[in-house]
Backbone as a ProteinNet text record, in pm:
[ID]
protein_1_A
[PRIMARY]
MGPERKKSHSSLQSSWKCQRSLIPSYLLSTYTKVSSLLFPRSGVGVTGSRQTLFYAEVTDQMRTGEGGGQPEEGELIEVVEIPLEDSMKFAYDETLPKTMGVIFSFMWFQNNIAPKLPKK
[TERTIARY]
-728.9	-672.5	-732.4	-650.8	-697.1	-740.4	-809.1	-857.9	-747.2	-629.8	-521.1	-472.2	-476.7	-434.8	-538	-664.8	-768.2	-754.6	-729.6	-714.5	-593.3	-481	-361.2	-383.9	-447.1	-470.6	-550.7	-663.2	-746.9	-683.2	-613	-555.4	-434.7	-373.4	-254.7	-283.1	-404.7	-432.7	-390.8	-420.7	-383.7	-233.1	-163.5	-18.1	49.3	-12.9	47.8	75.3	-11.4	4.5	120.1	155.1	257.1	397	405.7	536.9	526.2	583	569	628.8	728.6	793.8	701.8	588.5	495.6	406.1	414.8	331.5	382.6	293.8	337.7	393.8	493.6	563.3	470.1	366.5	278.2	187.8	180.8	102.8	191.2	321	410.7	405.4	412.9	414.6	282.2	170.6	40.4	29.4	69.9	62.1	152.2	272	364.5	305	245.1	184.3	70.2	-17.1	-132.5	-88.7	1.7	41.7	115	189.8	259.1	160.8	47.7	-55.2	-134.8	-171.1	-256.3	-179.8	-59.3	17.2	154.7	161.3	289.2	396.2	357.4	456.9	487	611.9	647.4	640.3	634.2	634.1	494.1	488.1	360.8	372.4	261	259.4	301.7	288.4	330.5	241.7	123.5	33.6	61.4	144.3	172.8	69.1	-22.7	-124.5	-160.6	-225.6	-271.5	-402.6	-417.3	-540	-584.1	-713	-768.4	-856.8	-828.4	-908.2	-981.8	-1103.9	-1183.8	-1216.1	-1221.7	-1258.3	-1375.9	-1477.1	-1592.7	-1638.9	-1678.6	-1733.7	-1885	-1942.8	-2087.9	-2135.1	-2264.1	-2324.9	-2431.4	-2477	-2583.7	-2711.1	-2734.1	-2852.7	-2849.8	-2733.8	-2721	-2747.7	-2747.4	-2763.2	-2903.5	-2908.3	-3037.2	-3073.6	-2982.5	-3008.4	-2904.4	-2909.8	-2816.6	-2677.3	-2665.5	-2537.5	-2520.4	-2409.9	-2383.7	-2405.7	-2437.1	-2452.8	-2589.1	-2600.4	-2724.2	-2704.6	-2746.5	-2727.7	-2788.8	-2900.9	-2964.1	-2877.2	-2778.2	-2684.4	-2550.3	-2545.8	-2423.4	-2324.1	-2362.5	-2271.8	-2278.8	-2165.3	-2157.5	-2062.1	-2112.2	-2030.3	-2070.7	-1974.6	-2002	-1963.1	-2057.7	-2031.9	-1973.4	-1855.1	-1788	-1758.5	-1812	-1785.7	-1680.7	-1572.4	-1462.2	-1447.3	-1456.9	-1438.8	-1300.7	-1294	-1168.7	-1055.9	-1086.8	-981.1	-927.7	-1002.6	-958.2	-903.5	-901.2	-869.8	-728.2	-630.3	-493.3	-468.2	-535.4	-525.9	-579.3	-691.5	-746.9	-649.4	-593.5	-503.5	-382.9	-328.7	-207	-232.3	-357.6	-389.4	-371.4	-266.5	-234.8	-328.9	-409.6	-503.9	-628.5	-649.1	-763.6	-715.1	-760.2	-711.3	-756.1	-661	-688.8	-576.9	-605.9	-504.5	-417.8	-304.5	-218.6	-291.5	-379.1	-457.2	-542.3	-600.5	-680.3	-590.7	-475.8	-383.7	-337.4	-298.2	-254.2	-365.8	-489.9	-599.8	-622.3	-607.8	-619.5	-505.5	-384.5	-270.6	-291.3	-338.9	-364.7	-466.1	-575.1	-678.9	-622.6	-545.6	-488.9	-394.5	-321.5	-225.4	-286.3	-392.4	-444.7	-580.3	-663.7	-798.8	-817.1	-777	-798.7	-745.2	-627.2	-578.5	-668.8	-748.6	-835.6	-973.6	-1004.2	-1134.9	-1142.4	-1262.5	-1276.3	-1249.2	-1184.4	-1153.8	-1280.9	-1297.3	-1415.5	-1394.8
-2487.1	-2474.2	-2583.6	-2664.9	-2775.1	-2726.2	-2810.9	-2769.5	-2727.7	-2793.1	-2755	-2614.2	-2573.8	-2438.4	-2336.6	-2368.5	-2275.7	-2249	-2353.7	-2336.9	-2249.5	-2277.9	-2197.9	-2054	-2036.1	-1901.5	-1818.7	-1870.4	-1792.3	-1775.9	-1875.7	-1866.2	-1774.1	-1745.6	-1660.2	-1518.2	-1488.1	-1355	-1245.2	-1260	-1155.6	-1148.9	-1258.4	-1258	-1184.7	-1182.5	-1117.3	-970.2	-908.5	-767	-740.4	-839.4	-819.4	-861.5	-973.1	-1025.2	-1104	-1051.3	-1110.3	-1249.8	-1279.5	-1410.8	-1524.6	-1495	-1599.7	-1646.7	-1583.1	-1622.1	-1754.5	-1853.7	-1982	-1964	-2042.4	-2025.4	-2035.4	-2119.8	-2133	-2010.5	-1922.6	-1799.5	-1676.8	-1690.6	-1576.4	-1498.6	-1566.3	-1493	-1420.9	-1483	-1418.3	-1296.9	-1313	-1202.4	-1087.8	-1116.9	-1013.7	-934.4	-1002.8	-933.1	-843.9	-896.5	-820.1	-703.7	-728.2	-621.3	-510.3	-543	-437.3	-352.3	-410.3	-332.8	-246.9	-302.9	-231.9	-138.3	-175.7	-97.9	-64.5	31.8	59.7	114.5	175.8	226.3	120.2	111.5	9.7	69	-19	23.6	40.8	63	84.3	208.1	253.9	371.2	339	436.7	418.5	319.9	292	198.8	55.3	33.1	-102.4	-155.4	-70.8	-113.2	3.1	-31.9	68.6	128.6	260.7	328.1	421.2	441.5	540.4	632.3	760.8	859.3	944.2	981.7	1064.5	1196.6	1302.7	1434	1484.4	1536	1593.5	1716.1	1818.1	1936.7	1924.6	1938.9	1929.3	2044.6	2073.1	2176.4	2112.1	2185.8	2134.7	2108.2	2184.9	2166	2032.8	1977.5	1849.5	1730.6	1752.8	1644.8	1584.3	1451.8	1382.3	1306.7	1300.4	1229.2	1264.8	1196.8	1222.1	1167	1074.2	1008.7	890.8	824.3	711.5	576	572.6	443.3	381.5	255.6	178.8	72.5	98.6	0.4	-135.9	-137.3	-265	-348.3	-283.9	-355.5	-377.8	-351.6	-375.2	-261	-146.4	-32.1	44.9	59.4	132.3	249	357	473.4	587.5	641.5	755.1	882.5	973.5	1101.2	1196.2	1251.3	1344.7	1471	1581.9	1709.8	1784.6	1824.1	1893.3	2029.7	2137.6	2270.8	2283.4	2354.9	2370.2	2419.9	2514.9	2570.9	2470.2	2361.8	2258.6	2133.9	2133.7	2010.1	1958.7	2045.6	1997.8	1960.5	2028.5	1990	1847.6	1818.6	1682.9	1583.9	1620.3	1529.6	1490.1	1584.3	1557.8	1514	1507.2	1466.4	1315.2	1274.2	1131.8	1058.3	1131.4	1064.4	1016.3	1063.7	1021.7	923.1	798.3	698.7	730.6	722.3	746.2	685.1	655	597.2	707.1	666.7	762.5	820.3	741.7	791.7	911.3	909	1022.4	1144.3	1125	1236.5	1294.7	1208.3	1257	1329.4	1282.5	1349.4	1489.7	1505.9	1639.2	1729.1	1674.9	1753.2	1793.1	1698.8	1727.8	1840.4	1831.6	1934.2	2070.3	2073.8	2200.6	2262.4	2179.8	2230.5	2262.2	2191.5	2205.3	2273.9	2265.2	2320.2	2441	2429.9	2537.3	2673.3	2681.1	2813	2880.5	2803.9	2859.9	2898.5	2861.7	2892.7	3039.7	3099.3	3239.7	3254.5	3362.2	3389	3434.6	3390.1	3430.2	3565.2
-2674	-2541.5	-2453.6	-2394.4	-2310.2	-2172.6	-2095.7	-1963.6	-1868.5	-1879.7	-1789	-1820	-1945.1	-1980.5	-1934	-1949.6	-1905.1	-1755.5	-1678.3	-1534	-1503.5	-1567	-1543.1	-1584.9	-1699.5	-1751	-1651.2	-1603.7	-1512.6	-1375.4	-1328.9	-1194.9	-1190.3	-1303.2	-1303.9	-1350.1	-1389.6	-1441.1	-1344.5	-1215.9	-1121.6	-1102.2	-1120.1	-1106.1	-1220.6	-1336.4	-1452.6	-1424.7	-1350	-1324.5	-1229.2	-1149.3	-1046.7	-1090.8	-1157.6	-1192.4	-1321.5	-1426.5	-1558	-1566.5	-1487.5	-1496.8	-1454.4	-1393.5	-1352.9	-1467.2	-1583.2	-1696.6	-1751.4	-1768.7	-1823.6	-1964.5	-1998.4	-2125.9	-2245.7	-2239.2	-2355.1	-2373.8	-2273.9	-2288.4	-2306.2	-2285.8	-2286.9	-2417.3	-2531.9	-2658.5	-2681.6	-2644.9	-2661	-2569.9	-2443.7	-2349.3	-2393.8	-2441.3	-2485.2	-2600.1	-2698	-2811.7	-2765.5	-2682.1	-2636	-2548.4	-2454.9	-2363.9	-2437.5	-2542	-2615.1	-2694.6	-2732.3	-2801.8	-2704.4	-2590	-2495	-2403.4	-2364.5	-2268.7	-2326.1	-2419.4	-2485	-2391.1	-2278.3	-2184.5	-2080.5	-2041.3	-1942.2	-1802.3	-1705.3	-1566.4	-1511.8	-1382.2	-1314.7	-1227.8	-1177.8	-1092.4	-950.6	-863.5	-724.9	-651.1	-702.5	-635.4	-674.9	-773.8	-819.2	-916.1	-958	-1053.8	-1145.2	-1253.3	-1348.4	-1300.9	-1314.9	-1275.7	-1386.3	-1396.4	-1487.4	-1404.9	-1410.8	-1339.3	-1441.4	-1410.3	-1499.3	-1430.6	-1509.5	-1458.8	-1542.5	-1475.9	-1545.2	-1468.5	-1541.4	-1477.5	-1475.7	-1357.2	-1340.4	-1252.1	-1262	-1178.7	-1090.7	-991.2	-904.8	-984.6	-1091.1	-1173.7	-1249	-1271.2	-1341.6	-1249.9	-1121.9	-1024	-1034.4	-1042.3	-1053.2	-926	-831	-706.2	-603.2	-492.1	-382	-409	-502.3	-526.4	-432.9	-445.3	-356.9	-419.5	-548.5	-614.5	-589.9	-621.8	-607.5	-499.6	-376.9	-268.8	-300.8	-373.2	-407.3	-501.5	-564	-650.4	-581	-451.1	-375.3	-379.5	-435	-441	-309.4	-245.9	-119.5	-137.9	-195.6	-228	-135.9	-64.4	22.6	-50.7	-65.1	-130.8	-27.2	-57.1	32.9	-46.7	-0.9	-67	13.9	-53.8	12.2	-53.8	22.8	-35.7	-99.7	-209.9	-283.8	-194.1	-107	-21.7	80.8	105.6	200.2	131.1	-0.1	-72.8	-48.2	-47.5	-27.3	118.7	209.9	351.4	367.8	300.8	302.8	238.7	123.3	50.8	135.2	209.8	286.6	430.5	472.6	609.4	623.3	690.4	704.4	798.9	874.5	964.7	890.7	768.4	687	581.6	585.6	489.5	347.4	254	112	29.9	-94.4	-182.4	-242.1	-297.4	-367.1	-487.5	-549.1	-662.6	-624.9	-505.4	-458.1	-439.4	-377.3	-354.4	-487.6	-582.1	-712.7	-786.9	-772.6	-842.3	-785.6	-654.6	-596.2	-644.7	-650	-698.5	-844.2	-926.8	-1068.1	-1080.1	-1004	-1008.9	-968.6	-860.2	-813	-916	-988.3	-1086.5	-1222.2	-1261	-1396.6	-1407.7	-1309.2	-1316.9	-1225.6	-1101.1	-1003.5	-1049.4	-1112.1	-1155	-1258.8	-1331.2	-1435.4	-1382.5	-1258.2	-1200.7	-1161.8	-1172.2	-1130.6	-980.8	-945.4	-804.2	-733.7	-607.1	-528.1	-467
[MASK]
++++++++++++++++++++++++++++++++++++++++++++++++++++++++++++++++++++++++++++++++++++++++++++++++++++++++++++++++++++++++

Protein backbone atom coordinates (compact mmCIF):
# COMPACT_ATOMS: atom_id res chain seq x y z
CA MET A 1 0.00 0.00 0.00
CA GLY A 2 1.56 3.30 -1.07
CA PRO A 3 1.59 6.47 1.06
CA GLU A 4 -1.26 8.02 -0.91
CA ARG A 5 -3.46 5.03 -0.10
CA LYS A 6 -2.57 5.10 3.57
CA LYS A 7 -3.58 8.75 3.76
CA SER A 8 -6.87 8.13 1.95
CA HIS A 9 -7.57 5.06 4.06
CA SER A 10 -7.17 6.84 7.40
CA SER A 11 -8.86 10.05 6.34
CA LEU A 12 -11.96 8.25 5.08
CA GLN A 13 -12.47 5.80 7.93
CA SER A 14 -15.09 7.97 9.62
CA SER A 15 -16.87 8.51 6.30
CA TRP A 16 -17.27 4.77 5.79
CA LYS A 17 -19.76 4.59 8.59
CA CYS A 18 -21.89 7.35 7.10
CA GLN A 19 -21.92 6.80 3.38
CA ARG A 20 -20.49 3.76 1.67
CA SER A 21 -20.11 5.49 -1.69
CA LEU A 22 -17.24 7.55 -0.26
CA ILE A 23 -14.99 4.47 -0.06
CA PRO A 24 -12.19 4.70 -2.65
CA SER A 25 -12.53 2.08 -5.38
CA TYR A 26 -9.22 0.38 -4.51
CA LEU A 27 -10.54 -0.29 -0.98
CA LEU A 28 -14.12 -1.15 -1.89
CA SER A 29 -13.65 -4.90 -2.37
CA THR A 30 -11.66 -5.20 0.87
CA TYR A 31 -14.19 -3.17 2.84
CA THR A 32 -17.11 -5.16 1.40
CA LYS A 33 -15.51 -8.48 2.40
CA VAL A 34 -14.68 -7.29 5.91
CA SER A 35 -18.00 -5.56 6.53
CA SER A 36 -19.98 -8.59 5.40
CA LEU A 37 -18.06 -10.71 7.90
CA LEU A 38 -18.30 -8.27 10.81
CA PHE A 39 -21.70 -6.71 10.18
CA PRO A 40 -23.97 -9.32 8.56
CA ARG A 41 -27.11 -7.20 9.11
CA SER A 42 -27.59 -4.12 6.99
CA GLY A 43 -28.69 -0.72 8.14
CA VAL A 44 -28.01 1.37 11.20
CA GLY A 45 -29.95 2.31 14.29
CA VAL A 46 -31.81 5.51 15.00
CA THR A 47 -28.58 7.19 16.09
CA GLY A 48 -26.91 6.67 12.73
CA SER A 49 -24.17 4.55 14.27
CA ARG A 50 -23.59 1.13 15.73
CA GLN A 51 -23.79 0.80 19.51
CA THR A 52 -23.11 -1.98 21.97
CA LEU A 53 -24.80 -1.85 25.36
CA PHE A 54 -23.90 -4.11 28.26
CA TYR A 55 -26.06 -5.17 31.19
CA ALA A 56 -24.68 -6.58 34.44
CA GLU A 57 -26.29 -7.29 37.78
CA VAL A 58 -24.27 -5.99 40.73
CA THR A 59 -24.86 -5.46 44.43
CA ASP A 60 -23.64 -2.77 46.81
CA GLN A 61 -21.28 -5.36 48.31
CA MET A 62 -19.50 -5.69 44.95
CA ARG A 63 -18.73 -1.96 44.82
CA THR A 64 -15.02 -1.21 45.18
CA GLY A 65 -15.17 2.58 44.92
CA GLU A 66 -17.33 5.59 44.28
CA GLY A 67 -17.31 5.09 40.51
CA GLY A 68 -16.79 7.80 37.98
CA GLY A 69 -13.74 6.47 36.18
CA GLN A 70 -10.13 7.56 36.59
CA PRO A 71 -9.87 11.37 36.39
CA GLU A 72 -6.07 11.13 36.17
CA GLU A 73 -6.61 9.24 32.90
CA GLY A 74 -9.01 11.85 31.54
CA GLU A 75 -12.19 9.91 32.35
CA LEU A 76 -15.01 12.23 33.34
CA ILE A 77 -17.88 9.91 34.21
CA GLU A 78 -20.73 11.12 36.38
CA VAL A 79 -22.46 8.37 38.33
CA VAL A 80 -26.24 8.93 38.44
CA GLU A 81 -28.47 6.59 40.41
CA ILE A 82 -32.12 6.61 39.33
CA PRO A 83 -34.73 4.70 41.35
CA LEU A 84 -36.49 2.03 39.31
CA GLU A 85 -39.88 3.66 39.82
CA ASP A 86 -38.53 6.92 38.31
CA SER A 87 -36.62 5.36 35.41
CA MET A 88 -39.18 5.83 32.65
CA LYS A 89 -40.01 9.35 33.82
CA PHE A 90 -36.28 10.09 33.45
CA ALA A 91 -36.12 8.36 30.05
CA TYR A 92 -38.98 10.42 28.62
CA ASP A 93 -38.07 13.76 30.25
CA GLU A 94 -37.08 15.93 27.29
CA THR A 95 -35.58 18.59 29.55
CA LEU A 96 -32.75 16.20 30.50
CA PRO A 97 -30.31 15.63 27.62
CA LYS A 98 -29.69 11.97 26.77
CA THR A 99 -29.04 9.83 23.72
CA MET A 100 -31.55 7.48 22.13
CA GLY A 101 -29.30 4.65 23.33
CA VAL A 102 -29.99 5.64 26.93
CA ILE A 103 -33.74 5.76 26.31
CA PHE A 104 -33.70 2.38 24.55
CA SER A 105 -31.66 0.83 27.35
CA PHE A 106 -34.23 1.98 29.92
CA MET A 107 -37.04 0.59 27.76
CA TRP A 108 -35.17 -2.72 27.35
CA PHE A 109 -34.66 -2.97 31.11
CA GLN A 110 -38.33 -2.20 31.84
CA ASN A 111 -39.50 -4.84 29.35
CA ASN A 112 -36.96 -7.60 30.03
CA ILE A 113 -35.62 -7.31 33.58
CA ALA A 114 -38.02 -5.26 35.73
CA PRO A 115 -40.94 -7.73 35.39
CA LYS A 116 -38.74 -10.49 36.87
CA LEU A 117 -37.65 -8.45 39.91
CA PRO A 118 -39.29 -9.15 43.28
CA LYS A 119 -42.08 -6.72 44.13
CA LYS A 120 -41.41 -4.33 47.04
